[in-house]
mmCIF file with all atom_site columns, C-alpha atoms in Angstrom:
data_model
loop_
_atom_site.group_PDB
_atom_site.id
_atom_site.type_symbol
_atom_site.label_atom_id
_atom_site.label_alt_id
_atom_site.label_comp_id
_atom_site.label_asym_id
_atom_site.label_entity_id
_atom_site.label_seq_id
_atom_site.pdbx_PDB_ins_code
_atom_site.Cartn_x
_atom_site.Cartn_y
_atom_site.Cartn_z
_atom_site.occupancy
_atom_site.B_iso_or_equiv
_atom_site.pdbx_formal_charge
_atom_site.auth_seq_id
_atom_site.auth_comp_id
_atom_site.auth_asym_id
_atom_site.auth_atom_id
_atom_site.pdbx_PDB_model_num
ATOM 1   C CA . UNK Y 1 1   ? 7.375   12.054  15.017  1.00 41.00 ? 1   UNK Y CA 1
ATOM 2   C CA . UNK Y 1 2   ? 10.323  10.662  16.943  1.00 44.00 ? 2   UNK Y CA 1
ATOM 3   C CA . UNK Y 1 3   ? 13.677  9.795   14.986  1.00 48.00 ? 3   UNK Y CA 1
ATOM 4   C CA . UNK Y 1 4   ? 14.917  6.286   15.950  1.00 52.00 ? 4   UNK Y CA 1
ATOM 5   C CA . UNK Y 1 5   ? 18.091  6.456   17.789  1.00 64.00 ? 5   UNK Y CA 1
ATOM 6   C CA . UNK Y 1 6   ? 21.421  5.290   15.970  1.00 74.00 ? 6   UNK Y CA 1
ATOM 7   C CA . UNK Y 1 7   ? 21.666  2.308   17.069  1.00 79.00 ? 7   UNK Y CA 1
ATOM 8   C CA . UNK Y 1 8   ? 18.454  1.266   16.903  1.00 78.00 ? 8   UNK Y CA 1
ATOM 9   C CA . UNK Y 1 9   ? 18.402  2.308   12.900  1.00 75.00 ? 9   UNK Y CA 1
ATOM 10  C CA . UNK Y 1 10  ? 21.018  -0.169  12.805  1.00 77.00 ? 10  UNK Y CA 1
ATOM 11  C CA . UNK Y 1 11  ? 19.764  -2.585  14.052  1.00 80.00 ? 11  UNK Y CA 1
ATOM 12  C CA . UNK Y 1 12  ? 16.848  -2.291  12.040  1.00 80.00 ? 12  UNK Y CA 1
ATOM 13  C CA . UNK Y 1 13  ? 18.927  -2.208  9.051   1.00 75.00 ? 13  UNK Y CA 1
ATOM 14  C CA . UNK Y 1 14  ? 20.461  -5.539  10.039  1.00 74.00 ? 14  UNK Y CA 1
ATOM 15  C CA . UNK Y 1 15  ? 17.115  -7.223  10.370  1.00 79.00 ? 15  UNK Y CA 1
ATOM 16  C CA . UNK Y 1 16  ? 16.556  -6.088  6.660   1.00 80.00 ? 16  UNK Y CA 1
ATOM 17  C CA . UNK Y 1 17  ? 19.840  -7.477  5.454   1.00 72.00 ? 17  UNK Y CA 1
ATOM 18  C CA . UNK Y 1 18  ? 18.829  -10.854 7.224   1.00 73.00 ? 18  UNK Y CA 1
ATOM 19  C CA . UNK Y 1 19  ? 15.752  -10.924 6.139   1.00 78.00 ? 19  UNK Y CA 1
ATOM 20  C CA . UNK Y 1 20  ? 16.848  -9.839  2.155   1.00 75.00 ? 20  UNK Y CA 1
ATOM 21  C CA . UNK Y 1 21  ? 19.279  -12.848 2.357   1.00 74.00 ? 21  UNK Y CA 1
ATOM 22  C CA . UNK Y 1 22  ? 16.609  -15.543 3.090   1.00 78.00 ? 22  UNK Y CA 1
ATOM 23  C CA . UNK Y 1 23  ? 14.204  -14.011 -0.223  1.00 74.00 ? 23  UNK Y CA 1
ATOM 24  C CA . UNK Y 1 24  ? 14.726  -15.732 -3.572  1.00 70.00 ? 24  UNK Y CA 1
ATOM 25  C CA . UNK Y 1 25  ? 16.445  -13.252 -6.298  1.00 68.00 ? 25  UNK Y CA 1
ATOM 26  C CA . UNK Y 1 26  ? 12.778  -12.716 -8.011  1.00 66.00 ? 26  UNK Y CA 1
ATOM 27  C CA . UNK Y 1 27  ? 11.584  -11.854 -4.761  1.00 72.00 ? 27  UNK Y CA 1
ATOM 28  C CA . UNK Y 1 28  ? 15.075  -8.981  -4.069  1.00 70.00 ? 28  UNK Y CA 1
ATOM 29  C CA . UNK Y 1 29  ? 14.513  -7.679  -7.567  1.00 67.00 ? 29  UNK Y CA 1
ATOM 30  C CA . UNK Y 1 30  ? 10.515  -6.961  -7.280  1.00 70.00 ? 30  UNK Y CA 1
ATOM 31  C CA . UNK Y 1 31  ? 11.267  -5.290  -3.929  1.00 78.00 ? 31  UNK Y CA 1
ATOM 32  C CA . UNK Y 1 32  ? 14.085  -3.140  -4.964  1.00 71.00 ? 32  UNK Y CA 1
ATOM 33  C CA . UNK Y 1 33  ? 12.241  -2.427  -7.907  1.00 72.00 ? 33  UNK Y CA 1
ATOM 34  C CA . UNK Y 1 34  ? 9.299   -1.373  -6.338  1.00 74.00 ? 34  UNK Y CA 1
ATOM 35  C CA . UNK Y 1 35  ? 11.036  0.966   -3.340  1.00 73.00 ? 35  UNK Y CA 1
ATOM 36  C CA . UNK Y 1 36  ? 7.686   2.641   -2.489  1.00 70.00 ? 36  UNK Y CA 1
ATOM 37  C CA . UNK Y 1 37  ? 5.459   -0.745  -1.695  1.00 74.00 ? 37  UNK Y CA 1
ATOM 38  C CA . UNK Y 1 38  ? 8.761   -1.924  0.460   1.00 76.00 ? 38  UNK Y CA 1
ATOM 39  C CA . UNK Y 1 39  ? 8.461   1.971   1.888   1.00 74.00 ? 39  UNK Y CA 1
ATOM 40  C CA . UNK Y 1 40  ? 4.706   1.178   2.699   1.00 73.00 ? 40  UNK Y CA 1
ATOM 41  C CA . UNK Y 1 41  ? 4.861   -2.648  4.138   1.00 76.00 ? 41  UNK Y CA 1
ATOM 42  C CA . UNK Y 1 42  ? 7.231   -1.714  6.690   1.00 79.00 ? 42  UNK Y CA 1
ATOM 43  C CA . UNK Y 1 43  ? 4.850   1.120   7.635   1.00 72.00 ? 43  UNK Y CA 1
ATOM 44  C CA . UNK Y 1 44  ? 1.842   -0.885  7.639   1.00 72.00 ? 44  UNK Y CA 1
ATOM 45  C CA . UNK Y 1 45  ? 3.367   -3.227  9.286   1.00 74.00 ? 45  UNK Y CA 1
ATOM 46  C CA . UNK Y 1 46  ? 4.918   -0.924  12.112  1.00 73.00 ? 46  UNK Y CA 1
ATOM 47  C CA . UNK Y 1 47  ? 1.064   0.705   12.501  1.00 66.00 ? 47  UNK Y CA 1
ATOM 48  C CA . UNK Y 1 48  ? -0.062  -2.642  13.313  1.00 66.00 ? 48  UNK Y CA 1
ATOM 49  C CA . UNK Y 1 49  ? 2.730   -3.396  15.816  1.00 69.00 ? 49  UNK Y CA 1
ATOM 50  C CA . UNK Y 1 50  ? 2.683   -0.316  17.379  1.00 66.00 ? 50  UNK Y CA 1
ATOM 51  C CA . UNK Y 1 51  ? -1.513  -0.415  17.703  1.00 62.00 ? 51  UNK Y CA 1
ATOM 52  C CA . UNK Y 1 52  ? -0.689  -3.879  19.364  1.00 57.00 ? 52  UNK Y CA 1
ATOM 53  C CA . UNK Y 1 53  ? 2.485   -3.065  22.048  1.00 55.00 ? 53  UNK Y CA 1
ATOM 54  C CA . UNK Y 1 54  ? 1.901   1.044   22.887  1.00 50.00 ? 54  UNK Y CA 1
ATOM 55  C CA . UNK Y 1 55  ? 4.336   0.942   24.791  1.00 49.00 ? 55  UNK Y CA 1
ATOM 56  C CA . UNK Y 1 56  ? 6.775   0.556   22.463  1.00 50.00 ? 56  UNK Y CA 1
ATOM 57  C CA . UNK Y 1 57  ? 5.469   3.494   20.584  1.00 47.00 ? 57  UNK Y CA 1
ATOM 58  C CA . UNK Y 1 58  ? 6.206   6.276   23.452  1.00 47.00 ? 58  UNK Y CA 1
ATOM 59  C CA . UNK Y 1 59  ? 2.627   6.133   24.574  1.00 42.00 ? 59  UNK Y CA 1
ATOM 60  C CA . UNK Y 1 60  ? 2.657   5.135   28.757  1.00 41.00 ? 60  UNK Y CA 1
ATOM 61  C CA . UNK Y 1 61  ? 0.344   2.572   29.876  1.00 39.00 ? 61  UNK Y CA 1
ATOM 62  C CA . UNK Y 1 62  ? -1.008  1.882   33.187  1.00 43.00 ? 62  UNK Y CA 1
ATOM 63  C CA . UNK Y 1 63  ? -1.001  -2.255  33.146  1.00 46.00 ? 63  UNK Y CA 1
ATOM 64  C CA . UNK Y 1 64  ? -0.646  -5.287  30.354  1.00 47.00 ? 64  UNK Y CA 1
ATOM 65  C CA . UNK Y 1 65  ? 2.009   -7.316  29.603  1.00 50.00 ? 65  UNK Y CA 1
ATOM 66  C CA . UNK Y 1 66  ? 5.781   -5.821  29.073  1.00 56.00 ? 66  UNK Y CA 1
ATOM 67  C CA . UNK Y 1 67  ? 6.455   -6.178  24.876  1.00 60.00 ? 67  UNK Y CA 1
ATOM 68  C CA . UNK Y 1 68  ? 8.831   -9.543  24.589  1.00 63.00 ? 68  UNK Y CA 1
ATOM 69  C CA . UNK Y 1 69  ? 11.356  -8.874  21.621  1.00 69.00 ? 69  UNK Y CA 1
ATOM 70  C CA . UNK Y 1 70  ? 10.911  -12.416 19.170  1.00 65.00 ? 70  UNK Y CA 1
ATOM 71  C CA . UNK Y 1 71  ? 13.133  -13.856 16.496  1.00 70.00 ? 71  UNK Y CA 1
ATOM 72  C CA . UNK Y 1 72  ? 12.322  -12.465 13.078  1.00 68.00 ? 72  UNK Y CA 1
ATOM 73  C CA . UNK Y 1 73  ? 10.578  -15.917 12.117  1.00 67.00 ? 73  UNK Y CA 1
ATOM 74  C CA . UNK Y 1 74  ? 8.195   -15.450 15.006  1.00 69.00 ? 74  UNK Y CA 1
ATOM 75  C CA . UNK Y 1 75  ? 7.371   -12.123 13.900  1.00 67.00 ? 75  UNK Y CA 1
ATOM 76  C CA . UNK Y 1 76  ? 6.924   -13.691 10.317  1.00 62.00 ? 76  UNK Y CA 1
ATOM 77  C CA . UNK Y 1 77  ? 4.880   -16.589 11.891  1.00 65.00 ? 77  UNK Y CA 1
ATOM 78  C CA . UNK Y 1 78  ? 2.805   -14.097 13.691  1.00 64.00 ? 78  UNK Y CA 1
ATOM 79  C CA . UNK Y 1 79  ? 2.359   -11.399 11.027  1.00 63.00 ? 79  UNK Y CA 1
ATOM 80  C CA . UNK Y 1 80  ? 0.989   -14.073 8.932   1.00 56.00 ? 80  UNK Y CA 1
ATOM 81  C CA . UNK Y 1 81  ? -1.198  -15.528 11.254  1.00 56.00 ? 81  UNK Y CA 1
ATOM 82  C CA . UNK Y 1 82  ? -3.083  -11.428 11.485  1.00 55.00 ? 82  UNK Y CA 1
ATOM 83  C CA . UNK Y 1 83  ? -3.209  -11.245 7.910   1.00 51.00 ? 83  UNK Y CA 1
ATOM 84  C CA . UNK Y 1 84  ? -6.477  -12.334 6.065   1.00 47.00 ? 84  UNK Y CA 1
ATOM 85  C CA . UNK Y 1 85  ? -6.748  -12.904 2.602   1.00 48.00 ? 85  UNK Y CA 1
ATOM 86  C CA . UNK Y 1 86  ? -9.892  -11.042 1.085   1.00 47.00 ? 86  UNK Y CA 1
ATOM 87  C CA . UNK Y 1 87  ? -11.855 -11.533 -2.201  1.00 49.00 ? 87  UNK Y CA 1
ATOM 88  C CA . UNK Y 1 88  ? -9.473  -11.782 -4.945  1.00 54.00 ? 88  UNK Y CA 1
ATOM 89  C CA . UNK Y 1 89  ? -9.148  -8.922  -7.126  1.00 65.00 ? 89  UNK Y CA 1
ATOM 90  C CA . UNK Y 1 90  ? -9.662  -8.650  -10.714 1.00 89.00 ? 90  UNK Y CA 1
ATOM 91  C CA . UNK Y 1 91  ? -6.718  -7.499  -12.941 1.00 92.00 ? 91  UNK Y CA 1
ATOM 92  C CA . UNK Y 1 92  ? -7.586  -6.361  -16.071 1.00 93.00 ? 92  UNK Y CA 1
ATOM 93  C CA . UNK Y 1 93  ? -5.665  -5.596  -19.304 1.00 93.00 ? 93  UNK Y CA 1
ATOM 94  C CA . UNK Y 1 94  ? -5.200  -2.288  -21.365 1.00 93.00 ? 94  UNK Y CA 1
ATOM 95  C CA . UNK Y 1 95  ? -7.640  -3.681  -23.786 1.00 93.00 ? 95  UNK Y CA 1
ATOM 96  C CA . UNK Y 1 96  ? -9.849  -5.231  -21.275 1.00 94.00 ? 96  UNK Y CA 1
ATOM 97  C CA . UNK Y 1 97  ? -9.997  -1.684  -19.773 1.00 94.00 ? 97  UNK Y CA 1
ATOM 98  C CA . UNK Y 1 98  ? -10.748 -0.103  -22.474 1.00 94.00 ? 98  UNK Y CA 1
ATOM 99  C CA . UNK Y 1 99  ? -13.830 -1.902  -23.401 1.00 93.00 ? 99  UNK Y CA 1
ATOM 100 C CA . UNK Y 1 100 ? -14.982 -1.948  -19.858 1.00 92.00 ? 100 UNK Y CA 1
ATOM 101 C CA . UNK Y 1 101 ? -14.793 1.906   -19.458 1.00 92.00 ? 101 UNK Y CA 1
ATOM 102 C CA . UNK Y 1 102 ? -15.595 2.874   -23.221 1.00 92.00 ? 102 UNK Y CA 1
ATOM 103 C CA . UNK Y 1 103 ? -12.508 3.834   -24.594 1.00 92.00 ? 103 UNK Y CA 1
ATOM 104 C CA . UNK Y 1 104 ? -11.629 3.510   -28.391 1.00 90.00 ? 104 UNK Y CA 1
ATOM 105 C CA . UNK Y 1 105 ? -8.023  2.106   -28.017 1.00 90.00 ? 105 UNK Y CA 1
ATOM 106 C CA . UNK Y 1 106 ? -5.506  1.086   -25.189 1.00 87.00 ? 106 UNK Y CA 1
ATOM 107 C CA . UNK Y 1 107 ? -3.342  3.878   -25.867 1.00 93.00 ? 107 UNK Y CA 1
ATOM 108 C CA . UNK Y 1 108 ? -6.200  6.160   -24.401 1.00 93.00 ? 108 UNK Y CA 1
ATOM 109 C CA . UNK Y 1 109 ? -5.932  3.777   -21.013 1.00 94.00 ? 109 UNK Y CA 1
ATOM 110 C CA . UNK Y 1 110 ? -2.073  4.438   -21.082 1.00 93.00 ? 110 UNK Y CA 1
ATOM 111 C CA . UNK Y 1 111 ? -2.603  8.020   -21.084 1.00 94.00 ? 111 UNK Y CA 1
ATOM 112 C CA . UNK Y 1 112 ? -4.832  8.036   -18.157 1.00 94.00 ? 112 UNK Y CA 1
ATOM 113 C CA . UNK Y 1 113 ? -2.395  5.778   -16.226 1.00 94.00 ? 113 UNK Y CA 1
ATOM 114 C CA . UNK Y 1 114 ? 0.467   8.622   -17.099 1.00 92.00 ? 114 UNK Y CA 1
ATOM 115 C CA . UNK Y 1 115 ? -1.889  11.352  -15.936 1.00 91.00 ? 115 UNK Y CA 1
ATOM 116 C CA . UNK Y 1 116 ? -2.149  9.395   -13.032 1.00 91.00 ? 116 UNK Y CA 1
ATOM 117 C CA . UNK Y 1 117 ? -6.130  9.152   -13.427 1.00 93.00 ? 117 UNK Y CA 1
ATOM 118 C CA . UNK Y 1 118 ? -6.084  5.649   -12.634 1.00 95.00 ? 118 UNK Y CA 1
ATOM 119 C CA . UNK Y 1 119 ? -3.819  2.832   -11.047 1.00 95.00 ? 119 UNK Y CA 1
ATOM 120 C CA . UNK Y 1 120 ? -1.699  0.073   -13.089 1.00 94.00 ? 120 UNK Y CA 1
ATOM 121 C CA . UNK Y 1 121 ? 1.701   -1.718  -13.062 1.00 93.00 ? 121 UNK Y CA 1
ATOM 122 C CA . UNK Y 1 122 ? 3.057   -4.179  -15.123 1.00 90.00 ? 122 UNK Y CA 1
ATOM 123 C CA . UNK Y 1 123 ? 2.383   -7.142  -14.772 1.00 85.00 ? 123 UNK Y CA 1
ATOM 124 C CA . UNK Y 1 124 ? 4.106   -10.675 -14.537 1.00 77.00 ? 124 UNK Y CA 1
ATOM 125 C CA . UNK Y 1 125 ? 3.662   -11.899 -17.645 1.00 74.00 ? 125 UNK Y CA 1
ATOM 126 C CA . UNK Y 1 126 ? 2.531   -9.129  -20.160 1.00 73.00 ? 126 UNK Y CA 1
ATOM 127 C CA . UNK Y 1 127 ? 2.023   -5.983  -20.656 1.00 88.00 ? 127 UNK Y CA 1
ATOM 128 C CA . UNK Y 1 128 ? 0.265   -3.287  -17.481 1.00 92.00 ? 128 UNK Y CA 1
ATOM 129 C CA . UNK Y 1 129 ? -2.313  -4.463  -15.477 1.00 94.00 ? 129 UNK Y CA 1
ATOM 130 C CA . UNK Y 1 130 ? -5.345  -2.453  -13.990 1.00 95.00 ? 130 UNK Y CA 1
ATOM 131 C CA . UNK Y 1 131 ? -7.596  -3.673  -10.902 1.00 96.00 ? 131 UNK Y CA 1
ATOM 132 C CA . UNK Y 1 132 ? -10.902 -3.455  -11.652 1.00 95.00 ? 132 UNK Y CA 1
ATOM 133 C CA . UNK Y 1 133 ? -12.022 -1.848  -8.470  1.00 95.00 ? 133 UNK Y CA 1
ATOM 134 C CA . UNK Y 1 134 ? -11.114 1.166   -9.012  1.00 96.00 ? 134 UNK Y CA 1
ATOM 135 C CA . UNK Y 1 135 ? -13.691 2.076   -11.193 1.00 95.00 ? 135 UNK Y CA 1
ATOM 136 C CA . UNK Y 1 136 ? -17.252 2.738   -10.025 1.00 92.00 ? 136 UNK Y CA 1
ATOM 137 C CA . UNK Y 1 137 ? -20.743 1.815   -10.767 1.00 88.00 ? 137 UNK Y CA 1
ATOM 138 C CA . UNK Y 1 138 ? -20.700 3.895   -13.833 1.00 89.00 ? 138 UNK Y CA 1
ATOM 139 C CA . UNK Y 1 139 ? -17.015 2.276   -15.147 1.00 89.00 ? 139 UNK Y CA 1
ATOM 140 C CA . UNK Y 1 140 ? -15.579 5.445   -14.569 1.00 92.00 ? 140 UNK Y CA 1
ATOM 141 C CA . UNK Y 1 141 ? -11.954 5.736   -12.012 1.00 94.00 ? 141 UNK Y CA 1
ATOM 142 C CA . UNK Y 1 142 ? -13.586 6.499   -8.828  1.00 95.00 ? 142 UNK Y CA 1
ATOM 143 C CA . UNK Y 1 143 ? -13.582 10.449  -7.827  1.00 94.00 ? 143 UNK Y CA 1
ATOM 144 C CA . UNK Y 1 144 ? -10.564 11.901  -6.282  1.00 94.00 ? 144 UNK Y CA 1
ATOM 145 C CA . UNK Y 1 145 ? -8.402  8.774   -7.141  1.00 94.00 ? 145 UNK Y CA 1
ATOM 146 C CA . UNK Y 1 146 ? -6.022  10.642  -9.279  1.00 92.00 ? 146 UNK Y CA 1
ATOM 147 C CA . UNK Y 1 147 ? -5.288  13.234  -6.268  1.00 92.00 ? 147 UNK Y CA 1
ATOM 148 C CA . UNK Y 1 148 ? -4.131  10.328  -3.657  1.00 91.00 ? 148 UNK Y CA 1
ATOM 149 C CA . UNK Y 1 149 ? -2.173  8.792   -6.722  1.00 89.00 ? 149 UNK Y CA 1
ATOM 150 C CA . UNK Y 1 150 ? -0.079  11.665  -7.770  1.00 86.00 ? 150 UNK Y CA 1
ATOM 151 C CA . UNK Y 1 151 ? 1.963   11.391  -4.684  1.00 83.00 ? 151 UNK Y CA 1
ATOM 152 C CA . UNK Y 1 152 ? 3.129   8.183   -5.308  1.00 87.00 ? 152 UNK Y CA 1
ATOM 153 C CA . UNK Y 1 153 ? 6.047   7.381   -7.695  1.00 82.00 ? 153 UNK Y CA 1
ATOM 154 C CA . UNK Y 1 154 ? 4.932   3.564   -8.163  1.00 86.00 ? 154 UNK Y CA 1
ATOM 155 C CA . UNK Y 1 155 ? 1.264   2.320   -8.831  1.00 91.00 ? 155 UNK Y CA 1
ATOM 156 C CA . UNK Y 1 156 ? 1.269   -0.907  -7.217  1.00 92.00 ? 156 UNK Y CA 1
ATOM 157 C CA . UNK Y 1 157 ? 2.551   0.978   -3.880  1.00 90.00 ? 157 UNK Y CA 1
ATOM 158 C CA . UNK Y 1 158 ? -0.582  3.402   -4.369  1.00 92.00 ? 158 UNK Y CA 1
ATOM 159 C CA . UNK Y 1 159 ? -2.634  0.276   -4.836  1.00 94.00 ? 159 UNK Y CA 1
ATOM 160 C CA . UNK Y 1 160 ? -1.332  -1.556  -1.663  1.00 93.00 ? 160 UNK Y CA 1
ATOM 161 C CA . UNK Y 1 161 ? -1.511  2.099   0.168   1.00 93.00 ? 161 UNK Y CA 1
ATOM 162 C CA . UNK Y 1 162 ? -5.503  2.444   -1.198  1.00 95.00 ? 162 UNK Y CA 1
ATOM 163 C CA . UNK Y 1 163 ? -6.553  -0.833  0.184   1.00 95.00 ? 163 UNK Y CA 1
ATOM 164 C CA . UNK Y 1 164 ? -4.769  -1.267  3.337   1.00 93.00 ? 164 UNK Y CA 1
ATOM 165 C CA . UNK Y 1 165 ? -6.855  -0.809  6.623   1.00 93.00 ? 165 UNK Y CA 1
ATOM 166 C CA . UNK Y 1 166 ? -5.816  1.980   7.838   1.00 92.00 ? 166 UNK Y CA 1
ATOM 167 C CA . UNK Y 1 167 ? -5.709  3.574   11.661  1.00 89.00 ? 167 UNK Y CA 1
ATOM 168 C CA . UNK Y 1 168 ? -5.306  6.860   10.748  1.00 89.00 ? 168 UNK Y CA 1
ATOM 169 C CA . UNK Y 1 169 ? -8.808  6.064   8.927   1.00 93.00 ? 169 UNK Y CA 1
ATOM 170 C CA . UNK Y 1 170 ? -10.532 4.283   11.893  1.00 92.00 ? 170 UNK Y CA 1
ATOM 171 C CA . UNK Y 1 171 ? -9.637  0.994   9.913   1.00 92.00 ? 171 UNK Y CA 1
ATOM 172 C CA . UNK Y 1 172 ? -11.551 1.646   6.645   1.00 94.00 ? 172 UNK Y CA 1
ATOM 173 C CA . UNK Y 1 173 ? -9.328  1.443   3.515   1.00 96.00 ? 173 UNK Y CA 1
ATOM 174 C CA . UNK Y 1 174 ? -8.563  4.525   1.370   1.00 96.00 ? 174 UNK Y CA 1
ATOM 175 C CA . UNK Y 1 175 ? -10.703 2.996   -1.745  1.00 96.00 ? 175 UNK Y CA 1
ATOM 176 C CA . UNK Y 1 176 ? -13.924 2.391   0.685   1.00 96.00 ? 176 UNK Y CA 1
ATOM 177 C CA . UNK Y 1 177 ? -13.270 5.903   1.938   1.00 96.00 ? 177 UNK Y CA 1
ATOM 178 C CA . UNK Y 1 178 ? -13.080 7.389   -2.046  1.00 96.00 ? 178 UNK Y CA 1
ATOM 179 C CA . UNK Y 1 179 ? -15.922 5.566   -3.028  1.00 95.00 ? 179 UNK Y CA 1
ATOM 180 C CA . UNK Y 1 180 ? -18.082 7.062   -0.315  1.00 95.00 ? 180 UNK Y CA 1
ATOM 181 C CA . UNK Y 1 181 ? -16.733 10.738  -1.518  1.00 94.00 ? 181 UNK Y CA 1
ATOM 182 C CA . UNK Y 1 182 ? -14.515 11.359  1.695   1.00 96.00 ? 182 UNK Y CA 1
ATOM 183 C CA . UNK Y 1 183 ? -11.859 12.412  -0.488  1.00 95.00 ? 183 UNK Y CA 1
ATOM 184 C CA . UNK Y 1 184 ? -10.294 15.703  1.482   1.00 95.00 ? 184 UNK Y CA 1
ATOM 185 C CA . UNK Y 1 185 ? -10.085 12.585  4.201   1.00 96.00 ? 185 UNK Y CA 1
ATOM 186 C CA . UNK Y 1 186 ? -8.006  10.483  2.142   1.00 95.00 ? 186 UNK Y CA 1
ATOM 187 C CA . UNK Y 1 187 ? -5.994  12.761  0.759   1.00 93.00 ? 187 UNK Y CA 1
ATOM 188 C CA . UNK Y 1 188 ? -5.027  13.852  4.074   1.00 92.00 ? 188 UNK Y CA 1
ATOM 189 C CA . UNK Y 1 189 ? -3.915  10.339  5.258   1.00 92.00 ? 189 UNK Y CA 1
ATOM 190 C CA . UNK Y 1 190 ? -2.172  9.908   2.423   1.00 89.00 ? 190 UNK Y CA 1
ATOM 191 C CA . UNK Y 1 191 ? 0.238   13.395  2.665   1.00 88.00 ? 191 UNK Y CA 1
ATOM 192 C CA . UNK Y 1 192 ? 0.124   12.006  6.669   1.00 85.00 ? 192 UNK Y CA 1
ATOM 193 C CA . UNK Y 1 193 ? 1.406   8.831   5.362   1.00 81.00 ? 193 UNK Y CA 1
ATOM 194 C CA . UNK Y 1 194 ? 4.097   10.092  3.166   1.00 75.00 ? 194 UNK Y CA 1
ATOM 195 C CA . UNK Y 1 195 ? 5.627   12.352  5.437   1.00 74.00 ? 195 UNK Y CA 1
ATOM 196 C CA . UNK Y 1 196 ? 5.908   9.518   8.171   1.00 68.00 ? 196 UNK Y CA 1
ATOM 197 C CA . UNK Y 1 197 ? 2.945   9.755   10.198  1.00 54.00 ? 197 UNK Y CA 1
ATOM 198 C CA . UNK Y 1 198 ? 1.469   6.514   10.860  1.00 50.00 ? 198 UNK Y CA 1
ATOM 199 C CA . UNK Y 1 199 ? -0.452  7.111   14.050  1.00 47.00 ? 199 UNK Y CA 1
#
């Protein structure tokens, strides 16, 4: 992969300084406290721009229009107008958790979160929270979850990571691609991912 250039890092850098000013302090504090979804946003987001201007990702093309550079609230404007909200997802307590996979107390679902078996964070308002879709038909985490989640220091960054269209997976999200067994696949992208290789 190509290192940015100098001045372009900076430049970069001052679009995130610009863009950290205009973001309430909840908003600064959940970001820096969750490094590795900021890590993966920008990423995604980068993926996307680069699938739609390939010219600005070092790959020659023989007509289109040249890329036009916009202010950042175009970019936002735009970014948001790509973005579709899908089915909302279902959060689920320790307890809730528990009962739904058959385990006797919470404390068991807290020790599969710290073996990294399954996915939570904590939530807003109490305690961690747990999407539901993670588990399969059976209520068991779905098979080779806890391989793709080891590599990732927070669990709502794996979470965003695991159901983000990805191009280095045709489009298909990591969970789709779990739940169908491709897990050498998805484990692949995700080392790919982590090392900086978004193509």
């Amino acid at each position: 992969m190509a290192r940015i250039g100098g001045e372009q890092t900076r430049e970069l850098e001052g679009m995130l300084h610009d863009a950290a000013g205009r973001l309430s302090p909840a908003h600064v504090a959940a970001l820096v406290a969750h490094p590795d979804a900021v890590r993966l946003a920008l990423a995604v987001a980068a993926d996307a721009l680069t699938r739609d201007h390939p010219a600005q990702a070092g790959v020659e093309t023989i007509a289109g229009a040249k890329p036009v550079r916009v202010s950042a609230g175009e970019a936002v404007e735009r970014m948001a107008a790509r973005t579709h909200e899908g089915p909302a997802e279902t959060l689920l307590t320790s307890d809730e958790l528990a009962a739904r996979v058959g385990l006797k107390t919470r404390q068991s679902v807290h020790d599969w979160l710290k073996s990294g078996k399954i996915v939570g964070w904590r939530g807003a308002k109490r305690g961690y929270v747990f999407p539901a879709q993670q588990l399969d038909d059976r209520g068991r985490p779905i098979q080779g979850l806890d391989r793709v989640v080891e590599g990732f220091e927070d669990g709502y960054a794996a979470w965003v990571w695991l159901t983000t269209e990805l191009t280095s997976l045709d489009g298909a999200t990591p969970l789709a691609l779990l739940s169908d067994g491709q897990v050498g696949r998805v484990t692949k992208a995700a080392e790919g991912d982590r090392q900086g290789d978004f193509a």
